[in-house]
Short mmCIF file of C-alpha atoms in Angstrom, two decimals:
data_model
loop_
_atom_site.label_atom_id
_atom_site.label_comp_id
_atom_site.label_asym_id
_atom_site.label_seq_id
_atom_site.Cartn_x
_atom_site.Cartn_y
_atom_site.Cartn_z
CA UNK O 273 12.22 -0.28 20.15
CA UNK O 274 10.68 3.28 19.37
CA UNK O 275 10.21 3.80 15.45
CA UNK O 276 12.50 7.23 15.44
CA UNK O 277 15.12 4.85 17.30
CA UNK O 278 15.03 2.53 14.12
CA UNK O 279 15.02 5.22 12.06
CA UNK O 280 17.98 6.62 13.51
CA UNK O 281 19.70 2.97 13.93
CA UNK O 282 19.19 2.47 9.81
CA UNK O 283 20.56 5.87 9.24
CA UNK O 284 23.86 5.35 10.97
CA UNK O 285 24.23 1.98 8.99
CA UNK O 286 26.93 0.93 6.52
CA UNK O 287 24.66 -1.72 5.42
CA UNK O 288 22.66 -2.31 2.44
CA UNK O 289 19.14 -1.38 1.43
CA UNK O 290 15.83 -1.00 3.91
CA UNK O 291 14.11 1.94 1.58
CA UNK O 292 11.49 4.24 2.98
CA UNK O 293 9.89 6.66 0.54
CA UNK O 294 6.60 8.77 0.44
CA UNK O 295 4.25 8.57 -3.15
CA UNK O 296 2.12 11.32 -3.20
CA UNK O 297 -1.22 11.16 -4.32
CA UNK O 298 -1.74 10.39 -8.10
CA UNK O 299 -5.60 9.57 -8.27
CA UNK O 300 -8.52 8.56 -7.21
CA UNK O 301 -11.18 7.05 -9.05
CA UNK O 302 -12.97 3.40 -9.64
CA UNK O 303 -9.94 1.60 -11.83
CA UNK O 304 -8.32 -1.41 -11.29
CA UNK O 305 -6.25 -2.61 -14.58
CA UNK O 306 -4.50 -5.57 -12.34
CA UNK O 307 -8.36 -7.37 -11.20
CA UNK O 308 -10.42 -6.11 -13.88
CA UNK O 309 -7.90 -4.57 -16.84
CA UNK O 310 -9.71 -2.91 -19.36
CA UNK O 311 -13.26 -2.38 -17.39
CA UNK O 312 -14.40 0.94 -16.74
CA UNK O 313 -15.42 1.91 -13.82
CA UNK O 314 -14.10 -1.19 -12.12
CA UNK O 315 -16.32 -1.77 -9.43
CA UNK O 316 -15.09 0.01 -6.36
CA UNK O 317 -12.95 3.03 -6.03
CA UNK O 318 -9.02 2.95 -5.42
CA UNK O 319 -6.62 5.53 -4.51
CA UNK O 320 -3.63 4.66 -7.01
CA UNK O 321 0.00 6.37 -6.75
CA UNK O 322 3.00 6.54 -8.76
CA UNK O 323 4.01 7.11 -12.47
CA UNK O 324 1.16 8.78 -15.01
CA UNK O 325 1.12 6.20 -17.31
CA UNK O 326 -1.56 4.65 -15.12
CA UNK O 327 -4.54 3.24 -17.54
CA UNK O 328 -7.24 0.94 -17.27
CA UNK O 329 -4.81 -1.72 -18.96
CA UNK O 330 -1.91 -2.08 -17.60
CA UNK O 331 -0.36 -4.45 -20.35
CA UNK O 332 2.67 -6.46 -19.67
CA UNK O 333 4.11 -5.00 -22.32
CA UNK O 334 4.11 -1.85 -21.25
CA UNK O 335 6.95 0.70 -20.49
CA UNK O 336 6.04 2.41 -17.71
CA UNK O 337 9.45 4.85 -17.61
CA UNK O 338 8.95 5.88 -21.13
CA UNK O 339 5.34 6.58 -21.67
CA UNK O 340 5.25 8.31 -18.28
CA UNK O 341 6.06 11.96 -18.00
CA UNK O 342 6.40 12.46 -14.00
CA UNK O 343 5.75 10.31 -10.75
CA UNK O 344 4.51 11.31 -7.67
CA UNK O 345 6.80 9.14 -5.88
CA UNK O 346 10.14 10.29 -3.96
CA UNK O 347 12.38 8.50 -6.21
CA UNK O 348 12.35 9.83 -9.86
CA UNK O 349 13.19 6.61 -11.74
CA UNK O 350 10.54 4.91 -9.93
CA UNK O 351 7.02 5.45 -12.27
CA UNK O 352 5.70 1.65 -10.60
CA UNK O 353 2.11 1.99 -9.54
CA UNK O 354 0.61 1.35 -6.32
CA UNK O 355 -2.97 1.01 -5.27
CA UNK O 356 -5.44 0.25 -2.38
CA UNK O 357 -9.29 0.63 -1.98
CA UNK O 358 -10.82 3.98 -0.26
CA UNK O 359 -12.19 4.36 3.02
CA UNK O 360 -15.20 5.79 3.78
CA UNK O 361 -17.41 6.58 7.08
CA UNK O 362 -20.72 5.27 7.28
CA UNK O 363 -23.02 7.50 9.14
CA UNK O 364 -26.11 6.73 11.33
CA UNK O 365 -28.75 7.71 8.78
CA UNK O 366 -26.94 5.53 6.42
CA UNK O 367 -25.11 7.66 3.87
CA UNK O 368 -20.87 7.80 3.56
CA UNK O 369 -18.43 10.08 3.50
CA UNK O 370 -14.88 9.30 1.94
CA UNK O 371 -11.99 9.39 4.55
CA UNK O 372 -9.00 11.09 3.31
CA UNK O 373 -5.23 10.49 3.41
CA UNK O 374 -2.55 12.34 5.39
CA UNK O 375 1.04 12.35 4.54
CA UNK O 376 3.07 10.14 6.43
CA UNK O 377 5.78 10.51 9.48
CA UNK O 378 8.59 12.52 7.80
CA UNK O 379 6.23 13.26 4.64
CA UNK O 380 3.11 15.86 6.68
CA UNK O 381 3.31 17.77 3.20
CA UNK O 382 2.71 15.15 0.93
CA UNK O 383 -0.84 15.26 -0.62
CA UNK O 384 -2.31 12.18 0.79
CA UNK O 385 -0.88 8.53 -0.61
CA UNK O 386 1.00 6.27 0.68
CA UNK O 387 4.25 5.41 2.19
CA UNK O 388 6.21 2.28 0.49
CA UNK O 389 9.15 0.44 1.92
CA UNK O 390 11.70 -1.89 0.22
CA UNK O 391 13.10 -4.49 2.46
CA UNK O 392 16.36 -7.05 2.27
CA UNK O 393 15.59 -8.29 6.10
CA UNK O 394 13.23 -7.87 8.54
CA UNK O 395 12.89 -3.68 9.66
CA UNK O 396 14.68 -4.01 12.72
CA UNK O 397 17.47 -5.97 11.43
CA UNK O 398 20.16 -3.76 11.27
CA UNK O 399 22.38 -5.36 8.92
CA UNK O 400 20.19 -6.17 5.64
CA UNK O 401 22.66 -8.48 4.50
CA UNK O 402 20.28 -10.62 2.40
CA UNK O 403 20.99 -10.78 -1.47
CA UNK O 404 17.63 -9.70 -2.80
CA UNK O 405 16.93 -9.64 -6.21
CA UNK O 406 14.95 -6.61 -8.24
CA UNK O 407 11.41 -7.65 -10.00
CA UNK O 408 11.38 -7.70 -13.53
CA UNK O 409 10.06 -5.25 -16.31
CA UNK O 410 5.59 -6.16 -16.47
CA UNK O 411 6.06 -7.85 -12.95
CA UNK O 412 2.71 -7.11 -10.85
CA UNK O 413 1.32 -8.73 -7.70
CA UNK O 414 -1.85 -8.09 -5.62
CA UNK O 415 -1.89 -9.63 -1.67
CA UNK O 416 -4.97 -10.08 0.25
CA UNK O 417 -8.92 -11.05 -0.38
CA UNK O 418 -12.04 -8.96 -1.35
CA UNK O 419 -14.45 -11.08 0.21
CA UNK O 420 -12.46 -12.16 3.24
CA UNK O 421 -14.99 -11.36 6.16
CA UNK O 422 -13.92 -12.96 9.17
CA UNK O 423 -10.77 -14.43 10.83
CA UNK O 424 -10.43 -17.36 9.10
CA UNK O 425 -10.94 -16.09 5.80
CA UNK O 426 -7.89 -13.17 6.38
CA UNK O 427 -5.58 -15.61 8.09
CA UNK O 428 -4.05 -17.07 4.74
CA UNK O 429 -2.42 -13.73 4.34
CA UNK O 430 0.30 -12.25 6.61
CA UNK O 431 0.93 -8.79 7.89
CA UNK O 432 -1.78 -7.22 6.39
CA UNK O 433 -2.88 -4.80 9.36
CA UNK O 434 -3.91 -1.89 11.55
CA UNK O 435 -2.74 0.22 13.97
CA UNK O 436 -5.05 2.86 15.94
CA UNK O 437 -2.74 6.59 15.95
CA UNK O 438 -2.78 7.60 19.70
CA UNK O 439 0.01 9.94 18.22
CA UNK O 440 0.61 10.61 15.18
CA UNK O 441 3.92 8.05 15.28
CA UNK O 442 2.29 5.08 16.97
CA UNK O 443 3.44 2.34 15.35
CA UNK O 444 1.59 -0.52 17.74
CA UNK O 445 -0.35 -2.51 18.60
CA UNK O 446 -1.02 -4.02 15.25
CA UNK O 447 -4.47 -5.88 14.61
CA UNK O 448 -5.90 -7.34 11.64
CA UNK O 449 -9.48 -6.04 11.54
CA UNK O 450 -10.94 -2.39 11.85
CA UNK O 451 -9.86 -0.66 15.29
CA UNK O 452 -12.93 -0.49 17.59
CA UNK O 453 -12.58 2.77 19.09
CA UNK O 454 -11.73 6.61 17.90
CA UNK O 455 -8.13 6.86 17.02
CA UNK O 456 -6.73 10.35 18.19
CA UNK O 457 -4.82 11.18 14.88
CA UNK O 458 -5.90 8.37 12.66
CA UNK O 459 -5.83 4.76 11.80
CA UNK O 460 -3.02 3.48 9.36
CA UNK O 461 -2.94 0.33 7.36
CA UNK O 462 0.07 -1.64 6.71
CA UNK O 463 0.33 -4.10 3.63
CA UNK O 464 3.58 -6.44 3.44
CA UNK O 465 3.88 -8.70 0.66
CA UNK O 466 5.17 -12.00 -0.09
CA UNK O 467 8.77 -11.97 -0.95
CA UNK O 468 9.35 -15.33 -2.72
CA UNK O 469 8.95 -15.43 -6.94
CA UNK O 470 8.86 -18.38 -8.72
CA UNK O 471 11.52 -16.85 -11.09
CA UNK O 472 9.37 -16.92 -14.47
CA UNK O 473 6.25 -15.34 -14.23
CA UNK O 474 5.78 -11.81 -14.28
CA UNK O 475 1.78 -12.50 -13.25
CA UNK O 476 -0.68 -15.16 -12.56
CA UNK O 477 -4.34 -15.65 -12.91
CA UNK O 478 -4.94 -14.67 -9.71
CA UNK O 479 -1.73 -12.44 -9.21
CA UNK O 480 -0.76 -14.10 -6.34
CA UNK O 481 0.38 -17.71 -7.38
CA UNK O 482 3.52 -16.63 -8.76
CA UNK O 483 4.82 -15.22 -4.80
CA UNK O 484 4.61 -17.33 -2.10
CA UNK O 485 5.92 -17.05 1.32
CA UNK O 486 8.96 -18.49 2.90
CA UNK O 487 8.65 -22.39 3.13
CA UNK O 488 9.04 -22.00 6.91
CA UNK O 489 9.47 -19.26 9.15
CA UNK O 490 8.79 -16.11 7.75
CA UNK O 491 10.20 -13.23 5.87
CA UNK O 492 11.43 -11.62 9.52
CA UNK O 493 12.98 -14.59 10.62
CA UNK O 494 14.96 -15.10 7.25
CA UNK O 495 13.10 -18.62 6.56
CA UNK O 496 14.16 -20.22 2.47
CA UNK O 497 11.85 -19.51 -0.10
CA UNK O 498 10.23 -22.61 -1.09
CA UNK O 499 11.66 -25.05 -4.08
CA UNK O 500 8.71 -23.93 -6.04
CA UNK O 501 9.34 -20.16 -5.58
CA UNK O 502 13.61 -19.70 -5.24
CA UNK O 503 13.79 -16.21 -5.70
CA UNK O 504 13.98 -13.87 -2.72
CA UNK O 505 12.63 -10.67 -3.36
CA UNK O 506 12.49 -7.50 -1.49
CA UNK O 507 9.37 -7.09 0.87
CA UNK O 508 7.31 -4.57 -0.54
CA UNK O 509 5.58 -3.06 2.24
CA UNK O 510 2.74 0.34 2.10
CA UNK O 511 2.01 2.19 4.80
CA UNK O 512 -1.32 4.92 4.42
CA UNK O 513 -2.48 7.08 6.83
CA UNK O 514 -6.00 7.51 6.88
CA UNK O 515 -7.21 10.98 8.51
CA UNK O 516 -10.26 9.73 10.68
CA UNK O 517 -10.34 12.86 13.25
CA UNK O 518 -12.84 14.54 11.12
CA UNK O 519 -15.13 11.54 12.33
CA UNK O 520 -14.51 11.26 15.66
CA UNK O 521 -16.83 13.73 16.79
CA UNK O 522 -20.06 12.28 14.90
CA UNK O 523 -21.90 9.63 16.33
CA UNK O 524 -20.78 6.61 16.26
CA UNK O 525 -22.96 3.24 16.20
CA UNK O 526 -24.82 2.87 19.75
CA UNK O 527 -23.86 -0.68 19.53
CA UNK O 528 -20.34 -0.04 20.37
CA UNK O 529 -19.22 -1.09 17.06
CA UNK O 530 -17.05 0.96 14.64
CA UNK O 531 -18.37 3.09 11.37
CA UNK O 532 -15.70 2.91 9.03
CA UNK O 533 -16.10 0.66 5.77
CA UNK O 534 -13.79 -0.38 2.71
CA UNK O 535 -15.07 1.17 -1.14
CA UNK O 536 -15.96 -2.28 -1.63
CA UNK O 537 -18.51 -2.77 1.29
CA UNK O 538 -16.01 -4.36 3.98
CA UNK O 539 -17.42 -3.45 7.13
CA UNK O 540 -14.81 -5.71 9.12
CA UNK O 541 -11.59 -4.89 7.97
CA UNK O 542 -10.68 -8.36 7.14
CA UNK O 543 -10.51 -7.62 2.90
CA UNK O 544 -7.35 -5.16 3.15
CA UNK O 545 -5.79 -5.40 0.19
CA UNK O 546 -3.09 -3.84 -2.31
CA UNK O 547 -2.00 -3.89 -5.82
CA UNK O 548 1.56 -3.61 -7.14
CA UNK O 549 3.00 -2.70 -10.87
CA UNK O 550 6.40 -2.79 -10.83
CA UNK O 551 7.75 0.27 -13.03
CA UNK O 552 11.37 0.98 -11.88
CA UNK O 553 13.34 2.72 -15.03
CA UNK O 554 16.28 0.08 -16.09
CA UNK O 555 18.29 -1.00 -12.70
CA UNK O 556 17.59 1.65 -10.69
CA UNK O 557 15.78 -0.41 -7.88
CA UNK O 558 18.68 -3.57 -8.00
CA UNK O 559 21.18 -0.46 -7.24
CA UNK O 560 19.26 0.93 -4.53
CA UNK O 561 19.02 -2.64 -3.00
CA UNK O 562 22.89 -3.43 -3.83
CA UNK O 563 23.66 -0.21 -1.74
CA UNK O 564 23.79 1.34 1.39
CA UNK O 565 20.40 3.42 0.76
CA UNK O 566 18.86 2.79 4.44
CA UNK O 567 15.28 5.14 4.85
CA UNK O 568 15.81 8.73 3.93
CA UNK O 569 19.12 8.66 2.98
CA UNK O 570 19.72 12.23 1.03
CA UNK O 571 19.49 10.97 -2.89
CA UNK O 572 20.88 7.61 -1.91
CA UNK O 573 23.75 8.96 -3.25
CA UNK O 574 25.94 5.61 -3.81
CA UNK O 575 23.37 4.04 -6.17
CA UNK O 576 22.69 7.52 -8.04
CA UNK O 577 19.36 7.51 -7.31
CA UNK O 578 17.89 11.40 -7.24
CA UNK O 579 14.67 11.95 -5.57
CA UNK O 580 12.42 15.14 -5.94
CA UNK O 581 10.97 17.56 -3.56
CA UNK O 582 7.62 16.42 -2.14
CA UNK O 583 6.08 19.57 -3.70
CA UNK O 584 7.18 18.05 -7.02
CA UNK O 585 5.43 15.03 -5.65
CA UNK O 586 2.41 16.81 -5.10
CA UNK O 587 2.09 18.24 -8.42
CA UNK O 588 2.09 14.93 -10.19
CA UNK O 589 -1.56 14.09 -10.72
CA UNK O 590 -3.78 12.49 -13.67
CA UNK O 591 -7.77 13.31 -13.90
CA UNK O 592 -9.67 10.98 -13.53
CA UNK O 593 -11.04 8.92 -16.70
CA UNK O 594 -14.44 7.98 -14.72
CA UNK O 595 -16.30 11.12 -13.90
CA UNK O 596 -19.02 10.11 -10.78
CA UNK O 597 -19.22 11.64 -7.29
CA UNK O 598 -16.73 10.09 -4.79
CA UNK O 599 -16.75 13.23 -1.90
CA UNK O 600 -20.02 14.21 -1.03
CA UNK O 601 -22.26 12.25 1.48
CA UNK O 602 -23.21 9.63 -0.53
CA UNK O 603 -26.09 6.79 -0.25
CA UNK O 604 -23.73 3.94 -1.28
CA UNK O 605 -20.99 3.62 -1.77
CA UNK O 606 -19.31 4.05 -5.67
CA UNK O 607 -20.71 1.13 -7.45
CA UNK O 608 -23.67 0.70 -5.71
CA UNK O 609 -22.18 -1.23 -2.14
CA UNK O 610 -23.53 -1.32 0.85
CA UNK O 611 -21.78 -1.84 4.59
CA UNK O 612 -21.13 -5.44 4.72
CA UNK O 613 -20.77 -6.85 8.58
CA UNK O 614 -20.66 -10.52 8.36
CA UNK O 615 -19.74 -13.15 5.57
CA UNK O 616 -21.02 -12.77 1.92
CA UNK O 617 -23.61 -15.48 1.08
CA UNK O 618 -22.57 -18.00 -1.38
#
């Protein structure tokens, strides 16, 4: 089924939530305050979205809705955070040059970030009759593996892929490792994340023991939530859209393989990864799932939830706190990385 068929499918829908909303870009810089709270720089660079409240904390305490004067998300009660690494061409002689973001389907004007989704059911399933319940005020999460490198290593973790842009709304085939050809309009990465919580931790040491996936099944084919973990959540899903055409008319390795690397050295595309701080103010995200509020809904109007203009989007930014060169042609990467091909010796 064609994406603008879904689209038009959810629209037409008396159901309850599958939300689709654009975060423009907030900023860019090498700080991580779910990893590595309270170092800075953190070691590679991150493109982070959301409320301005961002810091290189991040405490559980925190109230994101109060200390934060605007978002750059659609949704104005919505000042959560989210964050994934940069991406970055490596050229023949060596040197790298960051890739930027494009707006997504529906959001062209956006200044670069990401695209998030919040799920009851599977995307296609046009009724989204599962009871999902809201995360919690301090909740955070982070899905995938830094120094996954091959198959094996990014098989653990579900969903998190790529899909080469023949036009602009290609939506498949999805793969889990870099595309290995020039993508006509781009190559965008999709991050879903787990959707069971084990219903008293807002975090964990590693910030992924408290989520788990379903028992059985998966989240698409409605399987339980594990004893351990009884609390369905929504699927948190990002979408970016990262503007490679620039790229495609350099040279490319003579090898056959493909030039683009993670800010972290991932040469494979195996180490996607994303970080989540949930910062909803008071119930607005339970009444957007508890309603009819399917993709771009105008201001979801049943679970009063306004949304701005995307040029009020764009005009939510923060500077950055670490000043260093992330744009020019660069001989590492931020933080001193280098293209990494294969697996990291122990």
């Amino acid at each position: 089924m064609h994406w603008t068929t879904l689209i038009a499918l959810a629209l037409a829908l008396p159901s309850s939530a599958v939300v689709r909303f654009h975060c423009s870009q907030l900023v860019t810089q090498r700080l991580d305050p779910l990893v590595t709270p309270g170092l800075n720089p953190s070691p590679h660079v991150h493109q982070i979205v959301g409320g301005n409240s961002f810091n290189t904390t991040m405490d559980l305490n925190k109230d994101m809705p109060a200390e934060s004067t605007c978002t750059s998300c659609q949704f104005t009660e919505d000042f959560s955070n989210y964050w994934t690494a940069i991406l970055y061409f490596k050229a023949q002689n060596g040197s790298y040059k960051r890739v930027p973001q494009l707006g997504n389907n529906q959001f062209r004007n956006a200044t670069g970030g990401l695209t998030v989704y919040y799920m009851q059911d599977a995307i296609y399933d046009q009724q989204q009759k599962s009871k999902v319940t809201a995360f919690k005020p301090g909740f955070r999460m982070f899905i995938g593996d830094l120094f996954a490198r091959t198959l094996a290593d990014a098989s653990r973790f579900r969903q998190l892929t790529y899909t080469c842009l023949d036009t602009f709304v290609t939506r498949s085939p999805e793969r889990i490792d870099f595309p290995q050809r020039k993508c006509a309009e781009g190559i965008m990465t999709s991050l879903r994340f787990p959707t069971c919580w084990d219903g008293k931790n807002l975090d964990s040491p590693d910030h992924m023991a408290h989520m788990s996936y379903p028992e059985t099944g998966t989240f698409e084919s409605s399987g339980p939530c594990p004893a351990t973990h009884p609390v369905r959540t929504a699927q948190v899903m990002f979408e970016v859209v990262w503007d490679t055409k620039p790229f495609n008319g350099l040279e490319w390795p003579k090898d056959g393989s493909q030039p683009f690397v993670w800010s972290f050295g991932d040469a494979t595309g195996y180490a996607n990864h994303a970080d989540y701080v949930f910062g909803w103010k008071g119930d607005a995200l339970q009444r957007i799932l508890d309603s009819p509020c399917n993709f771009n809904t105008p201001n979801c109007t049943e679970a009063k939830a306004p949304k701005q203009s995307i040029e009020m989007m764009n005009k939510c930014t923060q500077k950055p706190v670490v000043e260093e060169d992330i744009d020019s042609w660069l001989p590492a990467l931020p933080g001193g990385y280098q293209a990494q091909y294969g697996p990291i010796p122990a």
